[in-house]
Coordinates of N, CA and C and ligand atoms in Angstrom, one line a residue:
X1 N -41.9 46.2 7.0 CA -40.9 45.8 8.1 C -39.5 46.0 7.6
X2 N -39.1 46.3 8.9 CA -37.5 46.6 8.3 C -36.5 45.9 9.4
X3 N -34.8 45.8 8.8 CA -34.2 45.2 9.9 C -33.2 46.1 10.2
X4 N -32.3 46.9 11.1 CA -31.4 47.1 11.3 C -30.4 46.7 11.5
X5 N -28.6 46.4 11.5 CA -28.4 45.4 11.7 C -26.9 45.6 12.2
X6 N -26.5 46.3 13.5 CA -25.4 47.0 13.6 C -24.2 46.0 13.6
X7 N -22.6 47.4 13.5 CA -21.2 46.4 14.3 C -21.3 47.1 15.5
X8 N -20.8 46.6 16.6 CA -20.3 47.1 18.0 C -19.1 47.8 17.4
X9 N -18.0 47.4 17.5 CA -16.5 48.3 17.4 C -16.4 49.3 16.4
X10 N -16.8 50.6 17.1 CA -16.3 52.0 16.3 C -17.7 52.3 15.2
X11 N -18.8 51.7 15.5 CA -20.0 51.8 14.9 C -20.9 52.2 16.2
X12 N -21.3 51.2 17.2 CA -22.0 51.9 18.3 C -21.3 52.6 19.0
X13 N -20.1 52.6 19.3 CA -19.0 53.4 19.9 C -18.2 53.8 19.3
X14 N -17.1 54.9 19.9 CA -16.0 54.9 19.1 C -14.8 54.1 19.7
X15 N -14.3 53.3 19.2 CA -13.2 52.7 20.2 C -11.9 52.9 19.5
X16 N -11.7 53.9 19.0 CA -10.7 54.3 18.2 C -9.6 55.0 19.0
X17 N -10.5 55.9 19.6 CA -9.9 56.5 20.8 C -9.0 56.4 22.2
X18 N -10.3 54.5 22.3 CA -9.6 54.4 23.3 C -8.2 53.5 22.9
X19 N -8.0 53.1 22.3 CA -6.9 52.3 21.6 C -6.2 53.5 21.3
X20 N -6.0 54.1 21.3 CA -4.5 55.4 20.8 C -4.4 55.9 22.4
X21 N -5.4 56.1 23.1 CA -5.1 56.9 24.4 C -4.3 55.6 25.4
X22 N -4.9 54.5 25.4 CA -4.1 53.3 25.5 C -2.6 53.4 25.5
X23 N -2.7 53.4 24.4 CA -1.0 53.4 23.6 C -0.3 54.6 24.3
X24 N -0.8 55.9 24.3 CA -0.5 57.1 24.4 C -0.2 57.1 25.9
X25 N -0.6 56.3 26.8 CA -0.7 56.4 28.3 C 0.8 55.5 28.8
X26 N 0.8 54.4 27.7 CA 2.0 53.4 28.2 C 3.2 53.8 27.6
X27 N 3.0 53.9 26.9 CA 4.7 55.1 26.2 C 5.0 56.5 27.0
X28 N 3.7 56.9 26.9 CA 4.3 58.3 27.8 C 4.1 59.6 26.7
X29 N 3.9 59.0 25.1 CA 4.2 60.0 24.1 C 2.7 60.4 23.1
X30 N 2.8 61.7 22.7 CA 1.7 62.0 22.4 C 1.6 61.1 20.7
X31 N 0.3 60.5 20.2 CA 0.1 60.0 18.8 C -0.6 61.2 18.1
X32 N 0.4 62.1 17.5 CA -0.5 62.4 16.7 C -0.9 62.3 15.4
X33 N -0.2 61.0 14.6 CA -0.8 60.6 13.4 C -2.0 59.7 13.7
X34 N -3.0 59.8 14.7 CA -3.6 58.5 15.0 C -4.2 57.7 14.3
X35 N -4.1 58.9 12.8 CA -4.9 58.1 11.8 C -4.3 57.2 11.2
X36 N -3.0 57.3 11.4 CA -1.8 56.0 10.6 C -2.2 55.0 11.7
X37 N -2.2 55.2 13.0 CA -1.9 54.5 13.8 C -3.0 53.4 14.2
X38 N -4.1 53.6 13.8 CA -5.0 53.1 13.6 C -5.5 52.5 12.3
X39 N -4.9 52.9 11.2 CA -4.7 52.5 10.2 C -4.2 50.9 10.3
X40 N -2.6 51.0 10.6 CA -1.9 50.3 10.8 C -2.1 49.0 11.9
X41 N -2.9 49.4 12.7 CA -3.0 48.4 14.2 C -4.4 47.6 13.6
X42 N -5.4 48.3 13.0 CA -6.6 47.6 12.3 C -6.3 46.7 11.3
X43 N -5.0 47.2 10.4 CA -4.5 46.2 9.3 C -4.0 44.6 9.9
X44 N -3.5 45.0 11.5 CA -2.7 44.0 12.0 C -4.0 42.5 12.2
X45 N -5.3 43.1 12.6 CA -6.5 42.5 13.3 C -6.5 41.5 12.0
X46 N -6.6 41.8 10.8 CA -6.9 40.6 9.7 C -6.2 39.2 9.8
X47 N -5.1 39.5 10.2 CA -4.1 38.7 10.2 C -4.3 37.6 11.2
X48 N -4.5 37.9 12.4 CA -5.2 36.5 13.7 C -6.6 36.9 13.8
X49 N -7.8 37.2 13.1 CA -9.2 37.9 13.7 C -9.8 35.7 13.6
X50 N -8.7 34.8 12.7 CA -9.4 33.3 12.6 C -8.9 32.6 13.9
X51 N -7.4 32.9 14.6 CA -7.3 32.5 15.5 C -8.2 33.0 16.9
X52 N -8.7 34.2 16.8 CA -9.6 34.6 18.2 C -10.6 34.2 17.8
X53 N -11.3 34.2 16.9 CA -12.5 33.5 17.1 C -12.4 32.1 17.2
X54 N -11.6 31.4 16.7 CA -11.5 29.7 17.4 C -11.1 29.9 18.8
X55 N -10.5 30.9 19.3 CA -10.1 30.6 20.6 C -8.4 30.0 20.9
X56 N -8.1 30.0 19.8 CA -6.7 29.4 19.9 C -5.3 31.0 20.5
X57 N -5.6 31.9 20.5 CA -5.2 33.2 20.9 C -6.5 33.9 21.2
X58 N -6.0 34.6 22.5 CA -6.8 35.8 23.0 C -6.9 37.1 23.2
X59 N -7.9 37.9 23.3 CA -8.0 39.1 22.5 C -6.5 39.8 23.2
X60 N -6.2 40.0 24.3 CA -5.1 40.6 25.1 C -3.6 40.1 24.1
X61 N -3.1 38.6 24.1 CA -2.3 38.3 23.6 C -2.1 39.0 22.0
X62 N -3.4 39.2 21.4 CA -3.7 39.5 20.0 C -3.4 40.9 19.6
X63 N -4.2 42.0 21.4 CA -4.0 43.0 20.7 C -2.3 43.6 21.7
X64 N -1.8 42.6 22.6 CA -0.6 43.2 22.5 C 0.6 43.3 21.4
X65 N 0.6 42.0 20.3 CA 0.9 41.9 19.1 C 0.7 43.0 18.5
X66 N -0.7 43.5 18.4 CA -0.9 44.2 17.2 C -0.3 45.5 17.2
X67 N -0.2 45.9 18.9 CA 0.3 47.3 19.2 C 1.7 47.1 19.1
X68 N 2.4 46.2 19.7 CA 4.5 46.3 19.5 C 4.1 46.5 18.0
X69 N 3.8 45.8 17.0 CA 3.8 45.6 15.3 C 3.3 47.7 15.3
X70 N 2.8 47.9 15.8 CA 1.9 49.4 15.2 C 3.1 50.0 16.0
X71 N 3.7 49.9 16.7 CA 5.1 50.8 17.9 C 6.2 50.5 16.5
X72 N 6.3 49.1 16.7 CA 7.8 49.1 15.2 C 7.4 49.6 14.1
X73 N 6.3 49.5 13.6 CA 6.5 50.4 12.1 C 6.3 52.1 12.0
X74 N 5.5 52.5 13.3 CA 5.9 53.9 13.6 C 6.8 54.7 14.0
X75 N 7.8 54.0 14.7 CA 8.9 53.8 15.4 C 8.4 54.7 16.4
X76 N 7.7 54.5 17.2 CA 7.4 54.5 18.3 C 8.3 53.7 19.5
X77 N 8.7 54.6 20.4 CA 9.8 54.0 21.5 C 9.0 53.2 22.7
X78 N 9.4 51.8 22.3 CA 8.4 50.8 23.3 C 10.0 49.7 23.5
X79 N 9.5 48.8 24.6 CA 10.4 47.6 24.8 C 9.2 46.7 24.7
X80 N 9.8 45.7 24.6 CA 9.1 44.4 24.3 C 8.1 44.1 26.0
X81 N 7.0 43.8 25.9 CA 5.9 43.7 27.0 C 5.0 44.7 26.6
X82 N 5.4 46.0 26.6 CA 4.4 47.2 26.4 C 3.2 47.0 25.8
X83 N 3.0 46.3 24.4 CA 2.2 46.0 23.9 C 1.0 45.2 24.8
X84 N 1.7 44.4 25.7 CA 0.6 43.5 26.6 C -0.2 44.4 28.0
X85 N 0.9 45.5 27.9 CA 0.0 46.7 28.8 C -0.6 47.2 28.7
X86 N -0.7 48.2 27.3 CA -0.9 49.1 26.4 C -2.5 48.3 26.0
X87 N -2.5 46.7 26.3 CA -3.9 46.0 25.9 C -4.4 45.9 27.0
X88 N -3.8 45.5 28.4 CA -4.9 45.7 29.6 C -5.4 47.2 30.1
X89 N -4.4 48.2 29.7 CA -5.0 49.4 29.5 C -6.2 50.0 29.1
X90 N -6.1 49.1 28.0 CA -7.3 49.5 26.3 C -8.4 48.9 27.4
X91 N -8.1 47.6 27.7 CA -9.4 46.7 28.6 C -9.5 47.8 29.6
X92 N -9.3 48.4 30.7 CA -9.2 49.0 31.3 C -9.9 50.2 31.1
X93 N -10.0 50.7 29.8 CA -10.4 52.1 29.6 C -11.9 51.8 28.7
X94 N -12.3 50.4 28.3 CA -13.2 49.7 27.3 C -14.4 50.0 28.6
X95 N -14.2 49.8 30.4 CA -15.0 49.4 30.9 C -15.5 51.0 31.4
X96 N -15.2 51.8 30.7 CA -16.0 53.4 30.5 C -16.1 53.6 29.7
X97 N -16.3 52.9 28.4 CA -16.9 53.6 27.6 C -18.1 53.1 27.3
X98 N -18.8 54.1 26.3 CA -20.3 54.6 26.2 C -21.0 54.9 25.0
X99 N -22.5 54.9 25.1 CA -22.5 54.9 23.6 C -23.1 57.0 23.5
X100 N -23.0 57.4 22.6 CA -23.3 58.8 22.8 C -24.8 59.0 23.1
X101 N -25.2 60.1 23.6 CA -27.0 60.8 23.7 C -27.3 60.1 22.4
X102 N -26.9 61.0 21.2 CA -27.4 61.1 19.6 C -27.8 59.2 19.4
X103 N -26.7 58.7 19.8 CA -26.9 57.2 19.4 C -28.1 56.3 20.2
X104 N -27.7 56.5 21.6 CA -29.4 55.9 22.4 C -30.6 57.0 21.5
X105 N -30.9 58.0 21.1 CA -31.8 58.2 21.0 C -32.2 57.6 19.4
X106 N -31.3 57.3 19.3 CA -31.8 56.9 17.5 C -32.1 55.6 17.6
X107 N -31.6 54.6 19.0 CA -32.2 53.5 19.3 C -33.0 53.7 19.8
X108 N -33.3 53.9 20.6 CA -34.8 54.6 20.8 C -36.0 54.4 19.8
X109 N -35.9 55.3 19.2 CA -36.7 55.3 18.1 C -36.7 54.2 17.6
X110 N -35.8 53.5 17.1 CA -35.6 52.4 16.2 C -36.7 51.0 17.3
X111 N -36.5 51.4 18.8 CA -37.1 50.4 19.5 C -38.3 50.2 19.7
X112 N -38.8 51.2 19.9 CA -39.9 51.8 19.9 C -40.6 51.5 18.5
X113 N -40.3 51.4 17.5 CA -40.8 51.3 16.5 C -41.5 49.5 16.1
X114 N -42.8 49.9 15.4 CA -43.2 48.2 15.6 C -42.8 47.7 13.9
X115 N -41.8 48.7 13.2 CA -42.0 48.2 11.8 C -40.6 47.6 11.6
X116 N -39.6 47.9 12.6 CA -38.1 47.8 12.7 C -37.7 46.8 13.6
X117 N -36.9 45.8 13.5 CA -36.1 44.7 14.0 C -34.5 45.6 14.3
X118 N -34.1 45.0 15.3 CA -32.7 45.9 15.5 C -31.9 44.0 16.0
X119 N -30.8 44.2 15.3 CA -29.8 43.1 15.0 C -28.5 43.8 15.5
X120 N -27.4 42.7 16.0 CA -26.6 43.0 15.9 C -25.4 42.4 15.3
X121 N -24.5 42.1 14.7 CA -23.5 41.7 14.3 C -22.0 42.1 14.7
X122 N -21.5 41.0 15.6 CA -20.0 41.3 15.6 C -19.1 40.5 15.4
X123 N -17.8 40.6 15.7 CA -16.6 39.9 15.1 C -15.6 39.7 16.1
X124 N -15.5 39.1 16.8 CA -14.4 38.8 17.8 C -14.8 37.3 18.6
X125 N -13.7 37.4 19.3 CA -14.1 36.8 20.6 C -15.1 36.7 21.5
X126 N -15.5 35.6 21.5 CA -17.4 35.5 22.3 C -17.3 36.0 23.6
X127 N -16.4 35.6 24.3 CA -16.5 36.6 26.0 C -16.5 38.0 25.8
X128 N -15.1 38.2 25.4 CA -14.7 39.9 25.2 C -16.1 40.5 24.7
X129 N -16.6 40.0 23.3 CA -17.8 40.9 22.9 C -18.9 40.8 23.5
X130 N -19.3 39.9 24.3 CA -20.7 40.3 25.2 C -20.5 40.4 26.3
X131 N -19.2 40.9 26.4 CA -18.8 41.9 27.6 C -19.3 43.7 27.2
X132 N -18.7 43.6 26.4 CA -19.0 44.6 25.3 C -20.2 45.1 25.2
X133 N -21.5 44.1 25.0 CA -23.0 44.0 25.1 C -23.1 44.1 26.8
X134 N -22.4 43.8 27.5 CA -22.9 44.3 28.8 C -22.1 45.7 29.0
X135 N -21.5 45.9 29.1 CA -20.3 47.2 29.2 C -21.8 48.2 29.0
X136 N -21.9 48.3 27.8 CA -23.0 49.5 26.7 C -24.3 49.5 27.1
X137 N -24.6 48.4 27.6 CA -25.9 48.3 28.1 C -26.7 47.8 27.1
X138 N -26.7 47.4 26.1 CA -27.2 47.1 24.7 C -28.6 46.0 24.8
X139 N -28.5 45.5 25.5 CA -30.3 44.8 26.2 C -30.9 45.7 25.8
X140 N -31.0 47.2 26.0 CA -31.8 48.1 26.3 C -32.7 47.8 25.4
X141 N -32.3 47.6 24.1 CA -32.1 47.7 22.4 C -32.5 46.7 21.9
X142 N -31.5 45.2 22.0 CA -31.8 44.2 21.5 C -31.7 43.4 22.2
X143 N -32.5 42.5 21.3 CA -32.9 41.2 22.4 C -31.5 40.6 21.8
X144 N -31.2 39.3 23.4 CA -30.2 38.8 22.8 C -29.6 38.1 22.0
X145 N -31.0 37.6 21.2 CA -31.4 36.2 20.8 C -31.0 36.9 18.9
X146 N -30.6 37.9 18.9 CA -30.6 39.1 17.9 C -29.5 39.3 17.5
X147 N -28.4 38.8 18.9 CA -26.9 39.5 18.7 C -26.0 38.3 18.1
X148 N -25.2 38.7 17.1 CA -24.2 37.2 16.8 C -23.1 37.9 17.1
X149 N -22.3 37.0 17.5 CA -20.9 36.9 17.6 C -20.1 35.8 16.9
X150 N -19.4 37.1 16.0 CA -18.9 35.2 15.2 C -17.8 34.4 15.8
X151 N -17.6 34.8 17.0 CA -16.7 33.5 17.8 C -17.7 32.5 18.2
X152 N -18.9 32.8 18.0 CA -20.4 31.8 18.7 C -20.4 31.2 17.5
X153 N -19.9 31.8 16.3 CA -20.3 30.5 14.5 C -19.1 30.2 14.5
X154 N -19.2 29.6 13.0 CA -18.3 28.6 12.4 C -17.5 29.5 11.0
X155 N -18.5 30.9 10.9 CA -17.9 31.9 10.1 C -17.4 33.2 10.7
X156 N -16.8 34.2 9.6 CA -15.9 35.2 10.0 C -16.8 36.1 9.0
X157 N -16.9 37.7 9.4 CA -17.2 38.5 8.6 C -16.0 38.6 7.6
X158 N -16.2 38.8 6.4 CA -18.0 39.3 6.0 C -18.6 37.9 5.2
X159 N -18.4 37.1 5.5 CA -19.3 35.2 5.3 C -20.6 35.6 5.2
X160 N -21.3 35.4 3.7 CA -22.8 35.9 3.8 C -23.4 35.2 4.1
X161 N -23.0 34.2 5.2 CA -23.8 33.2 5.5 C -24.3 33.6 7.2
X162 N -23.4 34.4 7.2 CA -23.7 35.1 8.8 C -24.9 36.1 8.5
X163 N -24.8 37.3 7.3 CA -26.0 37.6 7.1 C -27.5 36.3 6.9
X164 N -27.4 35.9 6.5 CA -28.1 34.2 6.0 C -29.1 33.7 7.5
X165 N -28.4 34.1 8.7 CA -28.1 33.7 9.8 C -29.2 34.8 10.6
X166 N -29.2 36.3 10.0 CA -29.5 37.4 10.9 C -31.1 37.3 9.9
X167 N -30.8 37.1 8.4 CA -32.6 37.1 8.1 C -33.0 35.9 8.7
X168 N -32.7 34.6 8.7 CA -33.5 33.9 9.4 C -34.3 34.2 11.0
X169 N -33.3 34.9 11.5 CA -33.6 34.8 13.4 C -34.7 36.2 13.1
X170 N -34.2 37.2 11.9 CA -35.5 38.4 12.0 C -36.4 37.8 11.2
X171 N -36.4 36.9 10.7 CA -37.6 36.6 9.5 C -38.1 37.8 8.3
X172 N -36.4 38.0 8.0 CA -36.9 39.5 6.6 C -36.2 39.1 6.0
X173 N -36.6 39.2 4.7 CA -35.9 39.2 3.2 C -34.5 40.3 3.1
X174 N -33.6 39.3 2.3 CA -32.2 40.9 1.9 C -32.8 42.5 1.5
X175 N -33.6 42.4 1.0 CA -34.1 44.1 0.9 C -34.6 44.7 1.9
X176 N -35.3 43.6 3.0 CA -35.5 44.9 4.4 C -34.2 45.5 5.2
X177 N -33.3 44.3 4.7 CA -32.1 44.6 5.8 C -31.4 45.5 4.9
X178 N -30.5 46.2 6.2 CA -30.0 48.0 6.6 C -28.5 47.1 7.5
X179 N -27.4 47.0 6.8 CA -26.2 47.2 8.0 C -25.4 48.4 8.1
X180 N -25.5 48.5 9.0 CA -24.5 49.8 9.8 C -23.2 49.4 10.5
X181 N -22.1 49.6 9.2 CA -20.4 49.5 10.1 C -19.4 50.3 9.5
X182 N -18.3 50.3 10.3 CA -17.5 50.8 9.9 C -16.5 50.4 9.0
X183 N -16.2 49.2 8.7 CA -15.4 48.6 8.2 C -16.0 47.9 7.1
X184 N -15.1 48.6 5.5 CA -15.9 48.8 4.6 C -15.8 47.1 3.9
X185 N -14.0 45.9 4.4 CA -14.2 44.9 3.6 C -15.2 43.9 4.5
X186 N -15.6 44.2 5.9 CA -16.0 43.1 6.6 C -17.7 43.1 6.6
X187 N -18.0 44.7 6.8 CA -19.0 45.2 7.0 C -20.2 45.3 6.1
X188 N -19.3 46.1 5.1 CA -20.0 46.8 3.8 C -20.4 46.0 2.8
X189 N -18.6 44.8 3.1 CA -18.7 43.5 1.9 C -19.9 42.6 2.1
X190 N -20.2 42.6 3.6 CA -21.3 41.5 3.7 C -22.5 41.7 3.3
X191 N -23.1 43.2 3.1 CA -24.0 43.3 3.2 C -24.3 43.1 1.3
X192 N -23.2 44.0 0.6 CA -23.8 44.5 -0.6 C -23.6 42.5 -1.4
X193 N -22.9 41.4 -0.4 CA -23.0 40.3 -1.3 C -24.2 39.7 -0.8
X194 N -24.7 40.1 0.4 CA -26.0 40.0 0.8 C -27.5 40.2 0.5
X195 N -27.0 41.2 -0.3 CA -28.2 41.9 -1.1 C -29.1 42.8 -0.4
X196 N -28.4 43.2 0.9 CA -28.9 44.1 1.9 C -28.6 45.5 1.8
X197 N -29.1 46.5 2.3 CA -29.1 48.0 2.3 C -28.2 48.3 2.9
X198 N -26.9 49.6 2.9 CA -25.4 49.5 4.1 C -25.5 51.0 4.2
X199 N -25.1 51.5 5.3 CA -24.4 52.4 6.0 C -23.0 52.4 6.4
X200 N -22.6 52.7 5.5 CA -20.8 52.8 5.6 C -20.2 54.1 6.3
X201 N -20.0 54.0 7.8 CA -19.6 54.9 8.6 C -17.8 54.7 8.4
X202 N -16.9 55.8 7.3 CA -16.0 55.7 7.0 C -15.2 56.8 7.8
X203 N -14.5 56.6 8.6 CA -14.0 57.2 10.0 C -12.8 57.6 9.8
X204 N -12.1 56.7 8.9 CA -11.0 57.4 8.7 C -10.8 57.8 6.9
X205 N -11.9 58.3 6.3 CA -11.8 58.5 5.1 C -10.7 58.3 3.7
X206 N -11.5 56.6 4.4 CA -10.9 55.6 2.9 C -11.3 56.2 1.7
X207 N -10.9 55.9 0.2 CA -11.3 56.5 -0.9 C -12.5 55.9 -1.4
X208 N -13.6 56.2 -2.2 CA -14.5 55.4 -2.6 C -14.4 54.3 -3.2
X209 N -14.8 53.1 -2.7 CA -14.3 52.1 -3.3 C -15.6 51.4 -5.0
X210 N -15.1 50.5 -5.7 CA -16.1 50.1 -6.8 C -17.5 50.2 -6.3
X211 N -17.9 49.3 -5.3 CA -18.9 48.7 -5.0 C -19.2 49.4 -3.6
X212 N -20.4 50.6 -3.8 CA -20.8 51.6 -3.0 C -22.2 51.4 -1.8
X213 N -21.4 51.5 -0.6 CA -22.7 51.6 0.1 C -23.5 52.3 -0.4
X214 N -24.9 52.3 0.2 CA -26.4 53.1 -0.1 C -26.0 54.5 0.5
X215 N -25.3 54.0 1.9 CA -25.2 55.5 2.5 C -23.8 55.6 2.9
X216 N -23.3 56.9 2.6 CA -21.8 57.0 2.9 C -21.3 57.9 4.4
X217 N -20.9 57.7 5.7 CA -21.1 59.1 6.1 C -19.4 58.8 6.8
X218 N -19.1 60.4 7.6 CA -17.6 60.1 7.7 C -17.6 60.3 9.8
X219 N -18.7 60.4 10.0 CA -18.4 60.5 11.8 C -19.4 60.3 12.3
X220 N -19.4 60.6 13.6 CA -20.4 59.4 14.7 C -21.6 60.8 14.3
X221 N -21.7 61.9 14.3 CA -22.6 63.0 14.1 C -23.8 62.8 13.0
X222 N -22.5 62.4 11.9 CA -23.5 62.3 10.5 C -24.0 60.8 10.7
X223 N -23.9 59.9 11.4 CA -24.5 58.7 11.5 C -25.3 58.8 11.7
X224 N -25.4 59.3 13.1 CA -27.0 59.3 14.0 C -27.5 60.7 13.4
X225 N -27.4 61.4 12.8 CA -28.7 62.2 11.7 C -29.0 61.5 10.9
X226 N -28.6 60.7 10.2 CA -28.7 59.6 9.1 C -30.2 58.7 10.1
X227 N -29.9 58.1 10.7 CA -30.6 56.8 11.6 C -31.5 57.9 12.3
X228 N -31.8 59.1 13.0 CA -32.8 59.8 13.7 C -33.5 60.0 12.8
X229 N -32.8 60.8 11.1 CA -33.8 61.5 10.1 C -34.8 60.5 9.4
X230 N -34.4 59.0 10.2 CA -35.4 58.2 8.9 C -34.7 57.9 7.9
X231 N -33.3 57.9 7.1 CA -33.6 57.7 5.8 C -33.0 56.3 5.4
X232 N -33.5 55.1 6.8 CA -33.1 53.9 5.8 C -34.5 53.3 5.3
X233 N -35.1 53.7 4.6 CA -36.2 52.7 4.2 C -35.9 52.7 2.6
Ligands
MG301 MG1 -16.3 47.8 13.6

């Protein structure tokens, strides 16, 4: 028996995209460093990810912050508000997106399968994210009883007590468990202090860091060959 154990943001989707096209629509100006720019706007999330999951700020207020902060240090030409558009936008463009062929089918398989548990793990705000699980259609996949949101706990990724949380509800030991994310301090940290197996989908080709996922890959392509070919056991 095995468990899979995904992130929603930029792991079942790419939402990278729509956060720069966002930006790119309310300014008027093409991003083409998007990799700074997403660099920079992701660095901003660390900083309030404790106030949205208490609820004390929300995701809109949070991520129009994060975008003026990613406009001033690129010097990107915005006025003050932009940022709060630039986030109902992102909301706005969140309610089309999708997860790819490659990726339902590798759920698929994974569901279909009687030796594999499919988990999910995320990090935000409890409405916004199982909006998110309805947006994608993600029932299809997992049960819901499967999915955490850490605005639903008392912890923040990467808290190995959240993994603690995901072997109990699948009833598997840290060696069956497989997490799949993008994000190598929240994602990768939890798993390898977890003592679980990781798939480090590195998207914007950070450098290798000490302490190495099992699997390294750099785009949504090599993920789902990774998860179709079989090779988390
Ligand atoms: Mg993510």
């Amino acid at each position: 028996m095995r468990g899979i154990v995904f992130d929603i943001d930029d792991t079942l989707y790419c939402r990278q995209d729509l956060l720069v096209k966002a930006a790119e629509d309310v300014l008027g100006v093409r991003i083409d460093d998007w990799r700074e720019f997403i660099r920079i706007f992701y660095e901003k999330s660390d900083v309030n990810m404790a106030g949205l999951e208490s609820g004390e700020v929300t995701t809109r207020e949070t991520n129009g912050w994060r975008y003026e902060e990613t406009f001033r240090i690129m010097g990107l030409p915005f006025k003050h508000g932009d940022g709060c558009i630039a986030a109902d936008v992102y909301l706005e463009l969140q309610s089309h997106m999708f997860l790819s062929e490659n990726m339902k089918k590798a759920l698929d398989a994974f569901a279909s399968d009687p030796y594999t548990r499919l988990a999910i793990l995320t990090a935000g705000e409890s409405k916004h994210q199982w909006h998110k699980v309805d947006m994608l259609g993600l029932d299809k996949w997992f049960d819901r009883a499967n999915i955490i949101v850490t605005g639903d706990t008392d912890f923040s990724k990467p808290d190995v007590r959240l993994c603690r949380m995901i072997e109990e509800q699948l009833g598997l030991k840290p060696d069956e468990l497989w997490m799949i994310g993008d994000n190598y301090d929240k994602d990768i940290t939890a798993a390898l202090d977890a003592g679980w197996h990781s798939v480090w989908l590195n998207r914007r080709g950070l450098p290798e860091p000490e302490r190495r996922a099992d699997i390294e890959v750099f785009t949504d392509d090599e993920l789902t060959d990774i998860l179709i070919s079989n090779r988390l056991r």
